[in-house]
mmCIF file of C-alpha atoms in Angstrom:
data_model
loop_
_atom_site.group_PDB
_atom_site.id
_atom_site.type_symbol
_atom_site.label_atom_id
_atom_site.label_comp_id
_atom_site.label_asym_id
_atom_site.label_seq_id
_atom_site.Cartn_x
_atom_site.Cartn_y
_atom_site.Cartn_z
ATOM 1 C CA UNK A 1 -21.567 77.641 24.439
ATOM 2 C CA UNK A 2 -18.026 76.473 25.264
ATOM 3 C CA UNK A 3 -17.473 75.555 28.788
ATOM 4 C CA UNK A 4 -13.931 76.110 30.690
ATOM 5 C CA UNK A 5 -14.588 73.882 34.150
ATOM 6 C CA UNK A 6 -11.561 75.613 37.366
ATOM 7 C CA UNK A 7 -11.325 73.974 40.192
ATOM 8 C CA UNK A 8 -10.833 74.357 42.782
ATOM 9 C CA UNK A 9 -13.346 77.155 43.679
ATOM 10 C CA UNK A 10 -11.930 78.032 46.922
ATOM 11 C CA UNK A 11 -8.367 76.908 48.388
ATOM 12 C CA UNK A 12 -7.226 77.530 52.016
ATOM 13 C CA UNK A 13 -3.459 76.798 53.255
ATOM 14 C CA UNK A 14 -0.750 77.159 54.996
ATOM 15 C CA UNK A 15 2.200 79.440 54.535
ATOM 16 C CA UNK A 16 4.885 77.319 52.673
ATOM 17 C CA UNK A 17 2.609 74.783 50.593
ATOM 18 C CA UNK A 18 1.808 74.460 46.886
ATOM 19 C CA UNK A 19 -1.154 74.292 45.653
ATOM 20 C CA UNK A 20 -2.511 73.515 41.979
ATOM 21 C CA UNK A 21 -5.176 75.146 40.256
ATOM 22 C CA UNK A 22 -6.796 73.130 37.301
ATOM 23 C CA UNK A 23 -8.442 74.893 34.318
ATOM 24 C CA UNK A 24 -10.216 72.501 32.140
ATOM 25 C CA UNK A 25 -12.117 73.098 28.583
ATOM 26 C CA UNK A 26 -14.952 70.623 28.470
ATOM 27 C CA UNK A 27 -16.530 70.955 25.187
ATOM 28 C CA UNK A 28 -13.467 72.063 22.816
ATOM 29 C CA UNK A 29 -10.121 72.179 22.255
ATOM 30 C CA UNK A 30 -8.129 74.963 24.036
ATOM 31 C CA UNK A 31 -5.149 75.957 22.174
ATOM 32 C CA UNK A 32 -4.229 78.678 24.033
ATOM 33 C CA UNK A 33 -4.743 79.183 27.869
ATOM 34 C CA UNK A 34 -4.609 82.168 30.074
ATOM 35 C CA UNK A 35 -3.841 83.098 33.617
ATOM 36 C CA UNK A 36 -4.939 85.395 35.617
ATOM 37 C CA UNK A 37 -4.748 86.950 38.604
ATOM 38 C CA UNK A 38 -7.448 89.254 40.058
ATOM 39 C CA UNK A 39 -7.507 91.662 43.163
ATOM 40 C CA UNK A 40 -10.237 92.496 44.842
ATOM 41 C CA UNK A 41 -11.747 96.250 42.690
ATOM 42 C CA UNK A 42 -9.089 95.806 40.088
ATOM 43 C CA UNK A 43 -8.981 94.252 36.816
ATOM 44 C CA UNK A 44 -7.420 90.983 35.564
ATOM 45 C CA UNK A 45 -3.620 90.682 35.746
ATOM 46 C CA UNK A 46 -2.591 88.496 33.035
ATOM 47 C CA UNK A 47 0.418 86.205 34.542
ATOM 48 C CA UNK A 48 1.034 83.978 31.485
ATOM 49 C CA UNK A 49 -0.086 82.585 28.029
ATOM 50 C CA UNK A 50 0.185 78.714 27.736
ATOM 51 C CA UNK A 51 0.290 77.086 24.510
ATOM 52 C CA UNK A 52 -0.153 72.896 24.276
ATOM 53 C CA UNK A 53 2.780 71.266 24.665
ATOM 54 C CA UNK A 54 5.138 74.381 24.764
ATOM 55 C CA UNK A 55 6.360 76.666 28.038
ATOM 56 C CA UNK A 56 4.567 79.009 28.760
ATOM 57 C CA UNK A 57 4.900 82.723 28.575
ATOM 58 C CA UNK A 58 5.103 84.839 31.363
ATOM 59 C CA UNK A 59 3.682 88.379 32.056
ATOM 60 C CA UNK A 60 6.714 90.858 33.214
ATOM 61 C CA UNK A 61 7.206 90.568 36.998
ATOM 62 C CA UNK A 62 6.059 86.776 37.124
ATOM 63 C CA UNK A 63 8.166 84.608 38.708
ATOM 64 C CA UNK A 64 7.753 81.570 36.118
ATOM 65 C CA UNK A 65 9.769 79.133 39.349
ATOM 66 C CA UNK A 66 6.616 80.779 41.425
ATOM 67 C CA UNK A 67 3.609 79.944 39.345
ATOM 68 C CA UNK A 68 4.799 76.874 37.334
ATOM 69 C CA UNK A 69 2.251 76.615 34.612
ATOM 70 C CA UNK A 70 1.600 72.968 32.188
ATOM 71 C CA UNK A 71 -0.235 73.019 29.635
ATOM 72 C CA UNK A 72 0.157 69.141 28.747
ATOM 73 C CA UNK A 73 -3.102 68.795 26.546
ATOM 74 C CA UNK A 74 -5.491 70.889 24.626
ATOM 75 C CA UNK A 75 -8.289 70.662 27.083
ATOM 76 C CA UNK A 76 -5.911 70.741 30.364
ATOM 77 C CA UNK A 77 -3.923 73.399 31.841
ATOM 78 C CA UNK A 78 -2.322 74.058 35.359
ATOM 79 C CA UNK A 79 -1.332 76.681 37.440
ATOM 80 C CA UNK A 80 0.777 75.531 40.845
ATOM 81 C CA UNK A 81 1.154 78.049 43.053
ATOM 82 C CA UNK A 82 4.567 77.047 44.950
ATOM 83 C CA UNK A 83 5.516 77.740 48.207
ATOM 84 C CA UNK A 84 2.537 80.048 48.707
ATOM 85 C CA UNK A 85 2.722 82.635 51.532
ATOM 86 C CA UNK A 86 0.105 85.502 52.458
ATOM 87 C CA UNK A 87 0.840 88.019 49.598
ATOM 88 C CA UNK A 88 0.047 85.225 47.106
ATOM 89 C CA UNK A 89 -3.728 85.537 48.721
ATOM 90 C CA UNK A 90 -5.965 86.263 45.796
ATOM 91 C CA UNK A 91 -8.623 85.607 42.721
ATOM 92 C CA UNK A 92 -7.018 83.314 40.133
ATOM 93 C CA UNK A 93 -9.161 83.075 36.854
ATOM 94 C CA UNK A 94 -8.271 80.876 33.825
ATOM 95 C CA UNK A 95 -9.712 81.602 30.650
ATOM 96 C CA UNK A 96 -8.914 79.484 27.123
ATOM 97 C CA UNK A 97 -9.403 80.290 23.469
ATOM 98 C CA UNK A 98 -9.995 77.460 20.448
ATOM 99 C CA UNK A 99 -8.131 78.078 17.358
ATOM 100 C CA UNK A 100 -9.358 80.639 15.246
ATOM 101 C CA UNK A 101 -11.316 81.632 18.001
ATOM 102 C CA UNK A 102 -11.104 85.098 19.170
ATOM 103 C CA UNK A 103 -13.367 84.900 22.257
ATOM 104 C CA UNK A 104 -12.320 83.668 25.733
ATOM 105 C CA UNK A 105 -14.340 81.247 28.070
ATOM 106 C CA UNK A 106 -13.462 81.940 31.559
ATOM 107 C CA UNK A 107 -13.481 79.148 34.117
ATOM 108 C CA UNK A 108 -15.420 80.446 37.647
ATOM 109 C CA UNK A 109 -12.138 81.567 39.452
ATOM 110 C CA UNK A 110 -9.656 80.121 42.312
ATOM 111 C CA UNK A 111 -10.043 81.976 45.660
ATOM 112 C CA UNK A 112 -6.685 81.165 46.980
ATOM 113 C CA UNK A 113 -6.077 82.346 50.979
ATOM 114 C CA UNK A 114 -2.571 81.549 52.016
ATOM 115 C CA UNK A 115 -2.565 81.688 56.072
ATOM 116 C CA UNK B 1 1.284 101.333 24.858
ATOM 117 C CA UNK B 2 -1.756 99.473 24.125
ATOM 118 C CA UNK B 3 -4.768 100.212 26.785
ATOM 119 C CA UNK B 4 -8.584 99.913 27.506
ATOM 120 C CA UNK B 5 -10.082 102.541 29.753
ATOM 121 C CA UNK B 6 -13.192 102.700 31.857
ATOM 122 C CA UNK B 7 -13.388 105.543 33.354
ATOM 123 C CA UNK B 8 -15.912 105.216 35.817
ATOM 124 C CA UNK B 9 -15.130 103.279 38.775
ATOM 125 C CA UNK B 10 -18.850 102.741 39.700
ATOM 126 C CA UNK B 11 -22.477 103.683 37.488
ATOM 127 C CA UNK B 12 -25.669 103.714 39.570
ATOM 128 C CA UNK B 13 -28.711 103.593 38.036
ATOM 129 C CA UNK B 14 -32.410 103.321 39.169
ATOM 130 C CA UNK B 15 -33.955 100.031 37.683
ATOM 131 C CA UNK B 16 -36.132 100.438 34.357
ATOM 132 C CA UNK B 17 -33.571 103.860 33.617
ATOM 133 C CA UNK B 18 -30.956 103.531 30.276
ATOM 134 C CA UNK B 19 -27.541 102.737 31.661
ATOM 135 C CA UNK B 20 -24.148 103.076 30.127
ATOM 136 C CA UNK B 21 -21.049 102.200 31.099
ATOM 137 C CA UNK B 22 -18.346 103.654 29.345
ATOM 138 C CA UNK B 23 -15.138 102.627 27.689
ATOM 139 C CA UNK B 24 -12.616 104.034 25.397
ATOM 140 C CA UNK B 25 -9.982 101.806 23.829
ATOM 141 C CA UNK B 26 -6.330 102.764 22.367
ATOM 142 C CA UNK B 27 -5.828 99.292 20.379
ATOM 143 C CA UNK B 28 -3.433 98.761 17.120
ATOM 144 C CA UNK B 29 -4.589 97.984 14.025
ATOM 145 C CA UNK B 30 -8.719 97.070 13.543
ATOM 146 C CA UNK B 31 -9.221 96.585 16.912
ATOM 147 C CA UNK B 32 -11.430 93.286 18.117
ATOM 148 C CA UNK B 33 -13.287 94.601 21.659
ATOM 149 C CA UNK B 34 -15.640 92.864 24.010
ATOM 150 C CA UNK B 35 -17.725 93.251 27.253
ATOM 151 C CA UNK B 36 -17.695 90.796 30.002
ATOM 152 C CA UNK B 37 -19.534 90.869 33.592
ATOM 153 C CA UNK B 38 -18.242 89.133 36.474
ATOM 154 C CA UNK B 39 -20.933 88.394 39.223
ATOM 155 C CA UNK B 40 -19.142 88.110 42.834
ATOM 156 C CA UNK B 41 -16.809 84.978 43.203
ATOM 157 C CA UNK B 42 -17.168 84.368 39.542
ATOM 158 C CA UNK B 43 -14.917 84.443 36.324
ATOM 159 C CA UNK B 44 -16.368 86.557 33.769
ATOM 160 C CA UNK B 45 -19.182 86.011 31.295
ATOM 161 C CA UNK B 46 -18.777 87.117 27.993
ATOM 162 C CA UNK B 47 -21.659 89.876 26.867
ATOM 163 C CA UNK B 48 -21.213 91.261 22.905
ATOM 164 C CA UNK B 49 -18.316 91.881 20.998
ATOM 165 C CA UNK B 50 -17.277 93.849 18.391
ATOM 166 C CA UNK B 51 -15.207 92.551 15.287
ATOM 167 C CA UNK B 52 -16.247 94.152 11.999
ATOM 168 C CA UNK B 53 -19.729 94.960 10.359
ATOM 169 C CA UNK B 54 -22.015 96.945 12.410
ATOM 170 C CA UNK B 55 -20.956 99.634 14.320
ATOM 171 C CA UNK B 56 -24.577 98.759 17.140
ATOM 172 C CA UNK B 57 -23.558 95.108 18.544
ATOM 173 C CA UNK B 58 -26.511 93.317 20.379
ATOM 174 C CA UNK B 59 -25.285 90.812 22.974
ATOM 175 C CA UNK B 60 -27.025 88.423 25.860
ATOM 176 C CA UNK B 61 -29.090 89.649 28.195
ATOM 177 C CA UNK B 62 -30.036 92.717 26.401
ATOM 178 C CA UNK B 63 -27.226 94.543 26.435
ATOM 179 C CA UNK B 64 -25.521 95.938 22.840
ATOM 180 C CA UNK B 65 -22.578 98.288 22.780
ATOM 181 C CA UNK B 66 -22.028 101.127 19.903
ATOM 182 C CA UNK B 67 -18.266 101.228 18.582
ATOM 183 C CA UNK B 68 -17.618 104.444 17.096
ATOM 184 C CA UNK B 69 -13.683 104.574 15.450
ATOM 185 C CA UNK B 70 -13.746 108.154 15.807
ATOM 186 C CA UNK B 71 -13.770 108.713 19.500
ATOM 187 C CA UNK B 72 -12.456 105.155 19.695
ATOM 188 C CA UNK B 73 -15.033 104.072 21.971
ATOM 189 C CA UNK B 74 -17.035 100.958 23.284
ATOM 190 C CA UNK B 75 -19.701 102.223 25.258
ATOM 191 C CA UNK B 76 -21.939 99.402 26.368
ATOM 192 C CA UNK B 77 -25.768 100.352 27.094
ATOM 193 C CA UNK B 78 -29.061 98.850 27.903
ATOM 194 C CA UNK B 79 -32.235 100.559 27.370
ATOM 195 C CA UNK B 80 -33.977 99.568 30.904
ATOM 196 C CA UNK B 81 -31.985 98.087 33.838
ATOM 197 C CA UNK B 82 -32.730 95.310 36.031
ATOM 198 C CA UNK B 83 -31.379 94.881 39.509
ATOM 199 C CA UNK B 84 -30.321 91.553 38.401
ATOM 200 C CA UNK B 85 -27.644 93.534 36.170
ATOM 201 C CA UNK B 86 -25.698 94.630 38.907
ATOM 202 C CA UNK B 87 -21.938 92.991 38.554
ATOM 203 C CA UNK B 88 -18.643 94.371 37.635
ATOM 204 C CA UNK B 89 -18.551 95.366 34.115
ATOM 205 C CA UNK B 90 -15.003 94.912 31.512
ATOM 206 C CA UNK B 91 -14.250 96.286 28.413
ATOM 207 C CA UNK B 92 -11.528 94.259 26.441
ATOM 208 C CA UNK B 93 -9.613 95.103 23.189
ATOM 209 C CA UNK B 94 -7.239 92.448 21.603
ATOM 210 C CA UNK B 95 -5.308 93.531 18.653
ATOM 211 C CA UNK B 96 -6.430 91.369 15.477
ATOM 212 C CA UNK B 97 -3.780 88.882 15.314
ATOM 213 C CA UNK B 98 -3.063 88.088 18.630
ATOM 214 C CA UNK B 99 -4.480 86.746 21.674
ATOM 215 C CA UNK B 100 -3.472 88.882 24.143
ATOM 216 C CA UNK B 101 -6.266 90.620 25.504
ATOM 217 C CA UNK B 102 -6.297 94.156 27.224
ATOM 218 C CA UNK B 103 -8.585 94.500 29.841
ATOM 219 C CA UNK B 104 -9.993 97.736 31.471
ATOM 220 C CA UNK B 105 -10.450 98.038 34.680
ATOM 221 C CA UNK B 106 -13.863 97.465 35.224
ATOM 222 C CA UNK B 107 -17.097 99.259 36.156
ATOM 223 C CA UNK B 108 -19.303 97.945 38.880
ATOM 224 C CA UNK B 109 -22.846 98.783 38.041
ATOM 225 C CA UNK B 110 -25.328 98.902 40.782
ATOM 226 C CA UNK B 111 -29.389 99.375 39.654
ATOM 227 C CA UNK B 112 -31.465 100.709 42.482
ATOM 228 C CA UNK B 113 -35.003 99.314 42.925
#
């Protein structure tokens, strides 16, 4: 099956730096991209939808200067995390869909720990 | 509003037993909906879905989920757990059309040896 490669897995740093999140489909072309953010015993909050070469569109209450998100090929997509601080702490998941495709691959998840 | 419930928070069940874990789904229009399990640390894996045809889906690792339109459910089941099976559990609907998914909010499912 499709493959959707995140990395990295786990992400430690200070208060005050960005940090990028990669989301990459291996075996297809991912026309549309998804973020997500996860806390822990709750479901996935879906920050934005990326489309190739387009902006991407954000979830109500994300700040789009926050989580900049670039989506700059059809197998690529990025999520930077700027300026993190403490409450950013938490379970990032990207997931991507082909065209005509109505299932999601997920990529394995960001752990992101902001000191 | 759209929306995807699970209404258990947490299904234990004693390995070789039937399990079920529950969802009900409130989705416009013919409704796509899927089941994914997320082990610890892990994005999720997709199990079954459900687009058209037959209302019994069979999906990886045993598992197949009944839609019935009436009580606008998705009900995934197995007929005998494994310990192995127990992950966090998420029902999905996505309005045929779009992309935007609606996910519940998950069922962890622990099997007892």
């Amino acid at each position: 099956g499709a493959v959707v490669s995140q990395h990295p897995s786990w992400v430690i740093c200070k208060s005050g730096t960005s940090v990028k999140i990669e989301c990459r489909s291996l075996d297809f072309q991912a026309t549309t991209m998804f973020w997500y953010r996860q806390f822990p015993k709750q479901s996935l909050m879906l920050m934005a939808t990326s489309n190739e070469g387009s902006k991407a569109t954000y979830e109500q209450g994300v700040e789009k200067d926050k989580f900049l998100i670039n989506h700059a090929s059809l197998t690529l997509s990025t999520l930077t995390v700027t300026s993190a601080h403490p409450e950013d702490s938490s379970f990032y998941i990207c997931s991507a869909s082909g065209t005509g495709n109505e299932k999601l691959f997920f990529g394995s998840g960001t752990q992101l720990s902001v000191l | 509003a759209q929306s995807v419930a699970q209404p258990e928070d947490q299904v234990n069940v004693a390995e070789g037993n039937p399990l079920t874990v529950k969802c009900t789904y409130s989705v416009s229009g013919n409704p796509y909906l899927f089941w994914y399990v997320q082990y610890p640390n892990r994005g999720l894996q997709f199990l079954l879905k459900y687009i058209t045809g037959d209302n019994l889906v069979k999906g990886s690792y045993g598992f197949e989920a009944e839609f019935n339109k009436s009580q606008t459910s998705f009900h995934l089941k197995k007929p005998s757990a494994l310990v192995s099976d127990s992950a966090l559990y998420f029902c999905a609907g996505l309005s045929s059309g779009t992309y935007k998914y609606i996910f519940g909010t998950g069922t962890r499912l622990k099997v007892l040896a």
